[in-house]
Short mmCIF file of C-alpha atoms in Angstrom, two decimals:
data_model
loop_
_atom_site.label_atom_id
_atom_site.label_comp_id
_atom_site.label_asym_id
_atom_site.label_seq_id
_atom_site.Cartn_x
_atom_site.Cartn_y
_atom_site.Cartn_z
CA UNK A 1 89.34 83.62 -56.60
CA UNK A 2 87.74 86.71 -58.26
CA UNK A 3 84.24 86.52 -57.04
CA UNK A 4 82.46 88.13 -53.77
CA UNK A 5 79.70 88.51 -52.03
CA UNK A 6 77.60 91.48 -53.01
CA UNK A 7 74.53 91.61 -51.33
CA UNK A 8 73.17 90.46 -47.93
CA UNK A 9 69.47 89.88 -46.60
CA UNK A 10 67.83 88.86 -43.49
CA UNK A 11 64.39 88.62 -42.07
CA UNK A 12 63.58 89.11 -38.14
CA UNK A 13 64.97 87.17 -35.90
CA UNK A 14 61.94 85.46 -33.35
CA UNK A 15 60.87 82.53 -31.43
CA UNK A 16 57.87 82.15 -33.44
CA UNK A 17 57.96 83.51 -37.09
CA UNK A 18 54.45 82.55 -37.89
CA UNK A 19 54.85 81.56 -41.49
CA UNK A 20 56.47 78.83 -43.36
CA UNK A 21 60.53 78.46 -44.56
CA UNK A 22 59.31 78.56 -47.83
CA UNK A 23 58.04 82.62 -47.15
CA UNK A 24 61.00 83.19 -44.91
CA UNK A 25 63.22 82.00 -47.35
CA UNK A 26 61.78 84.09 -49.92
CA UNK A 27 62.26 87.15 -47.73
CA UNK A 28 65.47 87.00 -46.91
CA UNK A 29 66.79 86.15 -50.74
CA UNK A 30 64.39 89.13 -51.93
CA UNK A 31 65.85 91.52 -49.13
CA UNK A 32 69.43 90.45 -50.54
CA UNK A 33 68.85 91.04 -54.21
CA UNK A 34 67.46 94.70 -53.42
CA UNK A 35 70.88 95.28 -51.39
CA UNK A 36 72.41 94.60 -54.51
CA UNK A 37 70.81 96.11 -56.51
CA UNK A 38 69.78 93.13 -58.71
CA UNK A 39 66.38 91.20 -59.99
CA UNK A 40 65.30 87.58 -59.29
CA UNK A 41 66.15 87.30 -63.17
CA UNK A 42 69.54 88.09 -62.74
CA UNK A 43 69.87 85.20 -60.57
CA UNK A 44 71.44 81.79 -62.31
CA UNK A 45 72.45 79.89 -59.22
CA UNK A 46 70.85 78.77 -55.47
CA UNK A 47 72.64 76.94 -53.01
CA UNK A 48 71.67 75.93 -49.88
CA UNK A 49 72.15 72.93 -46.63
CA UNK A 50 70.45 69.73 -47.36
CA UNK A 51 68.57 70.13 -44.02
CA UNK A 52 67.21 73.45 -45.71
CA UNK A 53 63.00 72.38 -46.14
CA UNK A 54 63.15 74.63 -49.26
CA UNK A 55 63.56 72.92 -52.74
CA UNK A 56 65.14 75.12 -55.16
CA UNK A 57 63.11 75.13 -57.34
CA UNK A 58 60.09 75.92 -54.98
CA UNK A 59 62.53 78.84 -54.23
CA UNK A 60 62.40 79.72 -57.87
CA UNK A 61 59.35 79.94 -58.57
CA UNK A 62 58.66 81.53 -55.89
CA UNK A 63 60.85 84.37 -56.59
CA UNK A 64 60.22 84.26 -60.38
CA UNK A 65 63.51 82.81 -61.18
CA UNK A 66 62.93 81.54 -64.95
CA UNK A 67 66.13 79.35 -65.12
CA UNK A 68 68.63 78.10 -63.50
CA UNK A 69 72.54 76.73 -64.44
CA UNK A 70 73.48 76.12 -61.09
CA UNK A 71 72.37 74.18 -58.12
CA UNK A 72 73.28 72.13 -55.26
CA UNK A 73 73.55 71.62 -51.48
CA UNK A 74 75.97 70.95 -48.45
CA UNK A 75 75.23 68.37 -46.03
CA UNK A 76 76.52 68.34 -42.35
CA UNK A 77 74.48 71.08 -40.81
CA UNK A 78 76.06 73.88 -39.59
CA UNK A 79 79.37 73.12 -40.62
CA UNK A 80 78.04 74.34 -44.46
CA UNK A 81 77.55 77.60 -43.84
CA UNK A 82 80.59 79.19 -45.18
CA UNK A 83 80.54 76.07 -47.55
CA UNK A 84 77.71 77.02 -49.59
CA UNK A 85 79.48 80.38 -50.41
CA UNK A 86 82.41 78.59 -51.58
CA UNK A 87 80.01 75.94 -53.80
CA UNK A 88 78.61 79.99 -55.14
CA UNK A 89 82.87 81.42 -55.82
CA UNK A 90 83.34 77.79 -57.07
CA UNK A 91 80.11 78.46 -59.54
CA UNK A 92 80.82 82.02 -60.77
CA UNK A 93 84.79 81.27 -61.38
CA UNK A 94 84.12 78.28 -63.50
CA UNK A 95 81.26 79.90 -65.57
CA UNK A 96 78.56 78.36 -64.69
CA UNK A 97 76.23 80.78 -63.17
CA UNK A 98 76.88 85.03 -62.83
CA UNK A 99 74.67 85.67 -59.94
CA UNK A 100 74.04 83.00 -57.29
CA UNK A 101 72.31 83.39 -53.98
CA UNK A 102 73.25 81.56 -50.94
CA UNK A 103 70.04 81.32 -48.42
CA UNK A 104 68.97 79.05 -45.45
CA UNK A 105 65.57 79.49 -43.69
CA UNK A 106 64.66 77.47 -40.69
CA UNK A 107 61.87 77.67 -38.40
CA UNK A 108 64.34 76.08 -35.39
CA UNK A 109 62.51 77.07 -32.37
CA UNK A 110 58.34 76.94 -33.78
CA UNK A 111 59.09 74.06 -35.33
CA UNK A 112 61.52 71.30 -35.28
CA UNK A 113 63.89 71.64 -32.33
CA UNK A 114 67.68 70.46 -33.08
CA UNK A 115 68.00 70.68 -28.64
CA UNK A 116 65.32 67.42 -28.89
CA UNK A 117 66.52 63.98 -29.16
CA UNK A 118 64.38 61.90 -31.69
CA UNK A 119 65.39 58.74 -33.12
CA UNK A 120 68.56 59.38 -35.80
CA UNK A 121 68.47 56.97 -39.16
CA UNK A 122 72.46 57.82 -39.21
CA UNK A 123 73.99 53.75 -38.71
CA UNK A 124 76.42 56.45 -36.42
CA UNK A 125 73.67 57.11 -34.35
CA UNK A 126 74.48 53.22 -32.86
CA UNK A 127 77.79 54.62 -31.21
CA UNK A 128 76.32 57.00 -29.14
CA UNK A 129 72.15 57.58 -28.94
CA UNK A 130 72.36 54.06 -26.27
CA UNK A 131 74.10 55.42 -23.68
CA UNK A 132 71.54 58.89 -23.89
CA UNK A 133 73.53 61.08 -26.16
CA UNK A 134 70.71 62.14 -28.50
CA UNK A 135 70.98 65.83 -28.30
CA UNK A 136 74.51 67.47 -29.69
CA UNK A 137 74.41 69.47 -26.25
CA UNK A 138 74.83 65.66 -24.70
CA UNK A 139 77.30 65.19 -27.39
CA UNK A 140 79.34 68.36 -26.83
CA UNK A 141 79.29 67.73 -23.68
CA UNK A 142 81.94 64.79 -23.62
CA UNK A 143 84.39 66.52 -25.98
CA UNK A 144 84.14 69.74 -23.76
CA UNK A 145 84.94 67.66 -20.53
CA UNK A 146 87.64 66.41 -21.34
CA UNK A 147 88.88 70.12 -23.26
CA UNK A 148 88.68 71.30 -19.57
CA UNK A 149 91.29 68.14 -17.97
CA UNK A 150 93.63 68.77 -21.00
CA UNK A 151 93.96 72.53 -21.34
CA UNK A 152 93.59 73.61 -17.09
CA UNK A 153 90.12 75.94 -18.42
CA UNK A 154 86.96 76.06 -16.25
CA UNK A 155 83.47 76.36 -16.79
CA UNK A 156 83.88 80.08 -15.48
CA UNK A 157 85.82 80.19 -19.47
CA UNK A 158 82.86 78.61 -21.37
CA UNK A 159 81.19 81.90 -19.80
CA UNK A 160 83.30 84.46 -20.26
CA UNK A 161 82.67 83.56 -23.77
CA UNK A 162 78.94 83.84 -23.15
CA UNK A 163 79.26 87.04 -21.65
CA UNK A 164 81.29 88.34 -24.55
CA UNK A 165 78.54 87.41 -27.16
CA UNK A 166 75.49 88.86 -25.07
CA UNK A 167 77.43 92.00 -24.40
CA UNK A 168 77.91 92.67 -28.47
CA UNK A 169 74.13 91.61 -28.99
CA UNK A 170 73.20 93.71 -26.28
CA UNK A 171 73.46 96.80 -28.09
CA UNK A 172 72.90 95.43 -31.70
CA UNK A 173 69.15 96.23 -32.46
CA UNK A 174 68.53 92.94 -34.71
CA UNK A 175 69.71 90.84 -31.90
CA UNK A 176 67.13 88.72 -29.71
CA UNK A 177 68.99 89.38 -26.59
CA UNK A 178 69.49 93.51 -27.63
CA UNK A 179 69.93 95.47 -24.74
CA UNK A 180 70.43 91.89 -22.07
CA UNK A 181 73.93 91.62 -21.51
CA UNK A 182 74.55 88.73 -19.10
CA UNK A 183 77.30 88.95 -16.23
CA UNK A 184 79.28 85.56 -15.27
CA UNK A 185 77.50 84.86 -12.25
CA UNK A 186 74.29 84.77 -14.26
CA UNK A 187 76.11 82.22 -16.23
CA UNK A 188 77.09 80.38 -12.89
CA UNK A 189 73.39 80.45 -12.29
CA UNK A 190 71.83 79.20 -15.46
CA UNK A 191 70.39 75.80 -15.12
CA UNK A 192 72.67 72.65 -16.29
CA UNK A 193 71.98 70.90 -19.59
CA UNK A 194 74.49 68.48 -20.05
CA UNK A 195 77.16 69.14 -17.60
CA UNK A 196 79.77 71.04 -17.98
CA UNK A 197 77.50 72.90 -20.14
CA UNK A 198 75.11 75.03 -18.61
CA UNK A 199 72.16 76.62 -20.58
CA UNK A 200 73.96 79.82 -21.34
CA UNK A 201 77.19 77.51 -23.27
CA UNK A 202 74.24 76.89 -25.45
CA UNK A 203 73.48 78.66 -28.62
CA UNK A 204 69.86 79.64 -28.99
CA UNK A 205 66.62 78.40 -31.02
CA UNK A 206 65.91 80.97 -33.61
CA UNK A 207 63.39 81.22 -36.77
CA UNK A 208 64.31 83.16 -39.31
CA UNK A 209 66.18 83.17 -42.49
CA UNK A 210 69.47 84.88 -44.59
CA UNK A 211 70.48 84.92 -48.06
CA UNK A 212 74.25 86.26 -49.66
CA UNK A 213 74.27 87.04 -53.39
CA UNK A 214 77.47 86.17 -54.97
CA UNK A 215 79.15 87.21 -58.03
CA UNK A 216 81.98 88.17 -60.06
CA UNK A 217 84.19 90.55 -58.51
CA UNK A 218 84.02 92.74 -61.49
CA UNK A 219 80.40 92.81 -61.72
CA UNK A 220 80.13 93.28 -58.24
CA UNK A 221 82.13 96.33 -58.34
CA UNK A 222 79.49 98.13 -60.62
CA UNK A 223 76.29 97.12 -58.42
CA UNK A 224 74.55 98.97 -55.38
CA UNK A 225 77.05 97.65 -52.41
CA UNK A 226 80.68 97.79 -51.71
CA UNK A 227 81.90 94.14 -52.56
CA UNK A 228 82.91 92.09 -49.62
CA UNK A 229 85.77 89.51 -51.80
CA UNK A 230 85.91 86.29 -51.18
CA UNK A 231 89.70 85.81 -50.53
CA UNK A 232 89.87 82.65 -49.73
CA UNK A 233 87.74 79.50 -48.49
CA UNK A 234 87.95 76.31 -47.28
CA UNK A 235 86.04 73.17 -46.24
CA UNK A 236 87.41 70.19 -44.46
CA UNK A 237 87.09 67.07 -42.50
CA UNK A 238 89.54 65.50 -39.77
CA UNK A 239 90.70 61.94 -39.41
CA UNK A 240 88.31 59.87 -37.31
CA UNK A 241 85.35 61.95 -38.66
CA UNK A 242 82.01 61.76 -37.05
CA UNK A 243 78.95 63.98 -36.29
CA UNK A 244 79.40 65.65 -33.22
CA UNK A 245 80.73 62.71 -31.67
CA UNK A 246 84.08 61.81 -32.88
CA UNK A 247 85.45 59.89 -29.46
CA UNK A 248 87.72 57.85 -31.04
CA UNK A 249 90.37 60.25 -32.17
CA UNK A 250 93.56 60.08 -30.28
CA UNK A 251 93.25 63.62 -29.30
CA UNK A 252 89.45 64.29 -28.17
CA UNK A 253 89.29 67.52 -26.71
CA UNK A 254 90.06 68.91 -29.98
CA UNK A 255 88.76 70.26 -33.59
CA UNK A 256 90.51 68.98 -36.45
CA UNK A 257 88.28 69.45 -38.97
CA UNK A 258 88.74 73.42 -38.24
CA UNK A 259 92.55 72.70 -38.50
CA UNK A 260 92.54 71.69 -41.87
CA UNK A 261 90.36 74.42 -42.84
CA UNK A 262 92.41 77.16 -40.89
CA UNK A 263 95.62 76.03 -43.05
CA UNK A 264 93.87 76.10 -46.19
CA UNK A 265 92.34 79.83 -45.20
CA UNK A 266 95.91 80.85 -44.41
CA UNK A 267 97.68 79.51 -47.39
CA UNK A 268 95.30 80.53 -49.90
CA UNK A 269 94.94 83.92 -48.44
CA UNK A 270 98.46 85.05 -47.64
CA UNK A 271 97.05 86.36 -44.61
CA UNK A 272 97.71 84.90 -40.74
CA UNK A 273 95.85 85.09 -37.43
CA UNK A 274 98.18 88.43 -36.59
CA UNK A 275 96.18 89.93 -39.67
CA UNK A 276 92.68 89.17 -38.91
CA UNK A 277 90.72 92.23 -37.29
CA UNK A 278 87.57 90.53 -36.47
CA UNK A 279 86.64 86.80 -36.15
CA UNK A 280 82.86 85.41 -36.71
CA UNK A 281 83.70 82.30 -34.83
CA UNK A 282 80.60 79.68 -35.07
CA UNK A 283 79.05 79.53 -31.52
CA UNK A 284 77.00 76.97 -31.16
CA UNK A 285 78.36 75.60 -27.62
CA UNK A 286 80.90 77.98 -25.63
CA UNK A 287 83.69 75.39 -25.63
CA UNK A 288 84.23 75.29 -29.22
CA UNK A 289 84.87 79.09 -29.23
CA UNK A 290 88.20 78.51 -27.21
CA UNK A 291 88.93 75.21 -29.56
CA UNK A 292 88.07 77.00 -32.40
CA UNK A 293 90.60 79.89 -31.73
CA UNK A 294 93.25 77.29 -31.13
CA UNK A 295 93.22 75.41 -34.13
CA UNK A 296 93.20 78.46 -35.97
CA UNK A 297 96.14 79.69 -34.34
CA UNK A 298 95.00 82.53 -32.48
CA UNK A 299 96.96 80.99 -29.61
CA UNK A 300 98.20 77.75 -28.66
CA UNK A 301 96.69 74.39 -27.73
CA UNK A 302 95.35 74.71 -24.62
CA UNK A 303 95.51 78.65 -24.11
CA UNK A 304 92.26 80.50 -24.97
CA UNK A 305 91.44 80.77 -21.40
CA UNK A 306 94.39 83.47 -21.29
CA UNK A 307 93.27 84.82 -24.84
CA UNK A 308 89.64 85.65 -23.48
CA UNK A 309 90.49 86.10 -20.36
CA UNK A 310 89.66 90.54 -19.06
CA UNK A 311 88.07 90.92 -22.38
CA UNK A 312 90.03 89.67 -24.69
CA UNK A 313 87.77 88.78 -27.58
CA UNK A 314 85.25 91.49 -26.86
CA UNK A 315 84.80 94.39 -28.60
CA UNK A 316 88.48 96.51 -28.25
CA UNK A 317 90.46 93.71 -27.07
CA UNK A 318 92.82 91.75 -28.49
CA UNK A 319 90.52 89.76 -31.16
CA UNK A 320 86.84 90.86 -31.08
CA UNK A 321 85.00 88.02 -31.84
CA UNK A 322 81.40 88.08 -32.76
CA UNK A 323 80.72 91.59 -32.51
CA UNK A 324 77.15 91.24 -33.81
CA UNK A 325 76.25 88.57 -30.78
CA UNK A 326 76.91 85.44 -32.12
CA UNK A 327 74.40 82.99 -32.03
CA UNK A 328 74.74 83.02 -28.29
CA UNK A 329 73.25 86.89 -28.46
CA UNK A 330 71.95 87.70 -32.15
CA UNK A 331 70.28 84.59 -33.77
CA UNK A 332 70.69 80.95 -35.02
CA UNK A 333 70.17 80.50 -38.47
CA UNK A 334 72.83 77.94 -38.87
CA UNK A 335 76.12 80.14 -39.21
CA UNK A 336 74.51 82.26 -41.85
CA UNK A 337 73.92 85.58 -39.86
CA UNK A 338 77.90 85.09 -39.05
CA UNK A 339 78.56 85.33 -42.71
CA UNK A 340 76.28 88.56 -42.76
CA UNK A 341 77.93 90.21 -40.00
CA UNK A 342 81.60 89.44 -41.47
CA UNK A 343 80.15 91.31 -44.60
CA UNK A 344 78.74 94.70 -42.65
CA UNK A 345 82.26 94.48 -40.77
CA UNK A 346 84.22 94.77 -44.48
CA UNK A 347 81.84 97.01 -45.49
CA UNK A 348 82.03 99.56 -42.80
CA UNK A 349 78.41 99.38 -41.91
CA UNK A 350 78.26 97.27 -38.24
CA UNK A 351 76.51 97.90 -35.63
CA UNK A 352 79.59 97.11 -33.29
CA UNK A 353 82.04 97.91 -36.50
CA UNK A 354 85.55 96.65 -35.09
CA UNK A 355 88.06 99.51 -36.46
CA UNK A 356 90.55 98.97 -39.25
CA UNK A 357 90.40 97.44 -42.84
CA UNK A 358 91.55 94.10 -42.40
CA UNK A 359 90.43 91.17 -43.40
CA UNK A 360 87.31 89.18 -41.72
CA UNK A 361 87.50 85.49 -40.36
CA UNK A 362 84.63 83.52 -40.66
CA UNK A 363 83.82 80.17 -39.49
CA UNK A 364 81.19 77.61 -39.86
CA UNK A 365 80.03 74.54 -37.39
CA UNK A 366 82.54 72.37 -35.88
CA UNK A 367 82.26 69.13 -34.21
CA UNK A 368 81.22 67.89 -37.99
CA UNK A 369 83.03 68.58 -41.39
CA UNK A 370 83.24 72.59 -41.37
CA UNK A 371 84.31 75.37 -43.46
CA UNK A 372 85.70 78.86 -43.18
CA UNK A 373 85.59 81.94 -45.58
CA UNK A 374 88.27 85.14 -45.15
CA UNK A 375 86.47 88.01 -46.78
CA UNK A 376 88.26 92.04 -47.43
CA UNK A 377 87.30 94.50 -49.10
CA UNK A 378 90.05 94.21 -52.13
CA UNK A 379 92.18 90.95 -53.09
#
């Protein structure tokens, strides 16, 4: 691949933006473009999830965009975030577009609310939504039970992850939860929403929006930023496939779909875990944190709990992960603020900048057909 990702935008983070997608949207993709030094002209391409409200070509207009040569979406939620960048590398290598912004704008906790059950039109739905599992906390909740019988972890793990996350938000100014680290009794403490899961294994309700501009690496290398190349990325689904509830798999307690995307990442990269300096690990529930660093092969099956354990994954341990918060600490805009952070971390330009020049891990949502990205700052 010869493209990367040269410019990154953002708007606040809040409980209550008080405007619509469309604006936040617009925001965040306009913020992006000035970071790199580029025009809504220059842009040729949009890609976003196909649970984004925004049309593209609402977007366009919007922004001024006269044409476009490029556009589509990625379905499964979360699990697209680092899959619309690769739909953007995909874009630009083939010729098809020279600029393309990747942006997703929600209004999560104003409006809609993903934590509410309502009634699902998925035939899936059928499996599960009977028996009361109409929320994917409800629906994590099975697959991180039994995680805990087959790996030995406790719930006291699931929050040692939360305490890492609010403890790198805590000092990162963007962050909701800036300057509220958490301690593990406060964990112990925090009401139950689907037991094991407690309200602090739960990712938060966020409005805002981000946008990544992606382009060719050589054009990329002439514009406002340092590039942040895409080295490699990956998508993938595992056998037994469903959305958030895939019960049926021989192996429950497990992720899969992030296996198939870790060995893609690795082969196409040339790097390993050994190499990685920082991980933006998708956060959405605590438990698939630990799975998640499994099947990538930070450890093995059934050992995060000694991999996070005094530490371990926060900042100046053995692999910082989500130094910016997370969407435990920072923000939930659907894995896009991860892909963000990874950025700042190649650039230099953190917050909480992990030291080294390494390459960056990113992940997108698990529990449903994911993705991943490795970005560096040179192939």
């Amino acid at each position: 691949m010869t493209a990367a990702i040269a410019g990154i935008g953002a708007t606040e983070f809040s409980k209550d933006s008080g405007r619509s997608e469309l604006r936040l949207a617009v925001e965040a993709i306009r913020a992006a473009l000035d970071d790199a030094g580029l025009r809504p002209a220059d842009v040729s391409g949009l890609v976003t999830f196909t649970m984004d409200g925004n049309s593209e070509i609402a977007v366009a207009r919007e922004l001024g965009i006269a044409e476009l040569t490029f556009l589509t979406r990625i379905g499964y939620g979360g699990g697209a975030a680092c899959a619309v960048v690769q739909q953007a590398v995909l874009a630009v290598d083939a010729g098809l577009a020279d600029v393309v912004v990747c942006y997703r704008a929600l209004n999560e906790r104003s409006g809609r609310r993903f934590g509410q059950a309502y009634a699902s039109p998925d035939p899936d739905a059928g499996w599960h939504a009977p028996m009361g599992l109409a929320t994917p906390a409800a629906q994590v909740a099975m697959v991180a039970r039994r995680y805990l019988h087959d790996s030995g972890a406790s719930a006291d793990d699931f929050g040692r992850v939360t305490v890492a996350a609010r403890r790198h938000a805590a000092t990162n100014p963007y962050a909701w939860f800036h300057g509220r680290p958490i301690t593990l009794d406060d964990h112990r403490a925090s009401r139950w929403i689907a037991e094991p899961l407690r309200l602090l294994d739960c990712c938060q309700e966020s409005d805002g929006a981000v946008a990544v501009v992606v382009t060719s690496l050589e054009r990329a290398g002439d514009l406002a930023r340092p590039p942040a190349v895409v080295v490699a990325s990956a998508q993938g689904s595992g056998p037994g496939q469903y959305v958030m509830t895939s019960y049926y798999r021989p192996e429950m307690g497990a992720l899969p779909e992030m296996g198939v995307v870790a060995r893609q990442l690795w082969r196409r990269s040339g790097y390993g875990p050994a190499d990685i300096r920082t991980a933006v690990l998708y956060d959405h529930f605590t438990p698939y944190v630990l799975m998640q660093l499994e099947e990538l092969g930070f450890c093995p099956r059934g050992e995060a709990r000694h991999l996070i354990a005094d530490g371990g994954i926060e900042l100046g341990g053995h692999l910082p992960v989500n130094p910016h918060g997370g969407q435990l600490g920072e923000a939930y805009i659907h894995g896009m603020n991860g892909i963000a952070e990874a950025v700042r971390q190649v650039r230099g330009t953190a917050v909480n900048q992990v030291p080294g020049d390494g390459p960056v891990l990113v992940t997108a949502g698990t529990g449903v057909p994911t993705s991943g990205l490795v970005l560096a700052s040179s192939l």
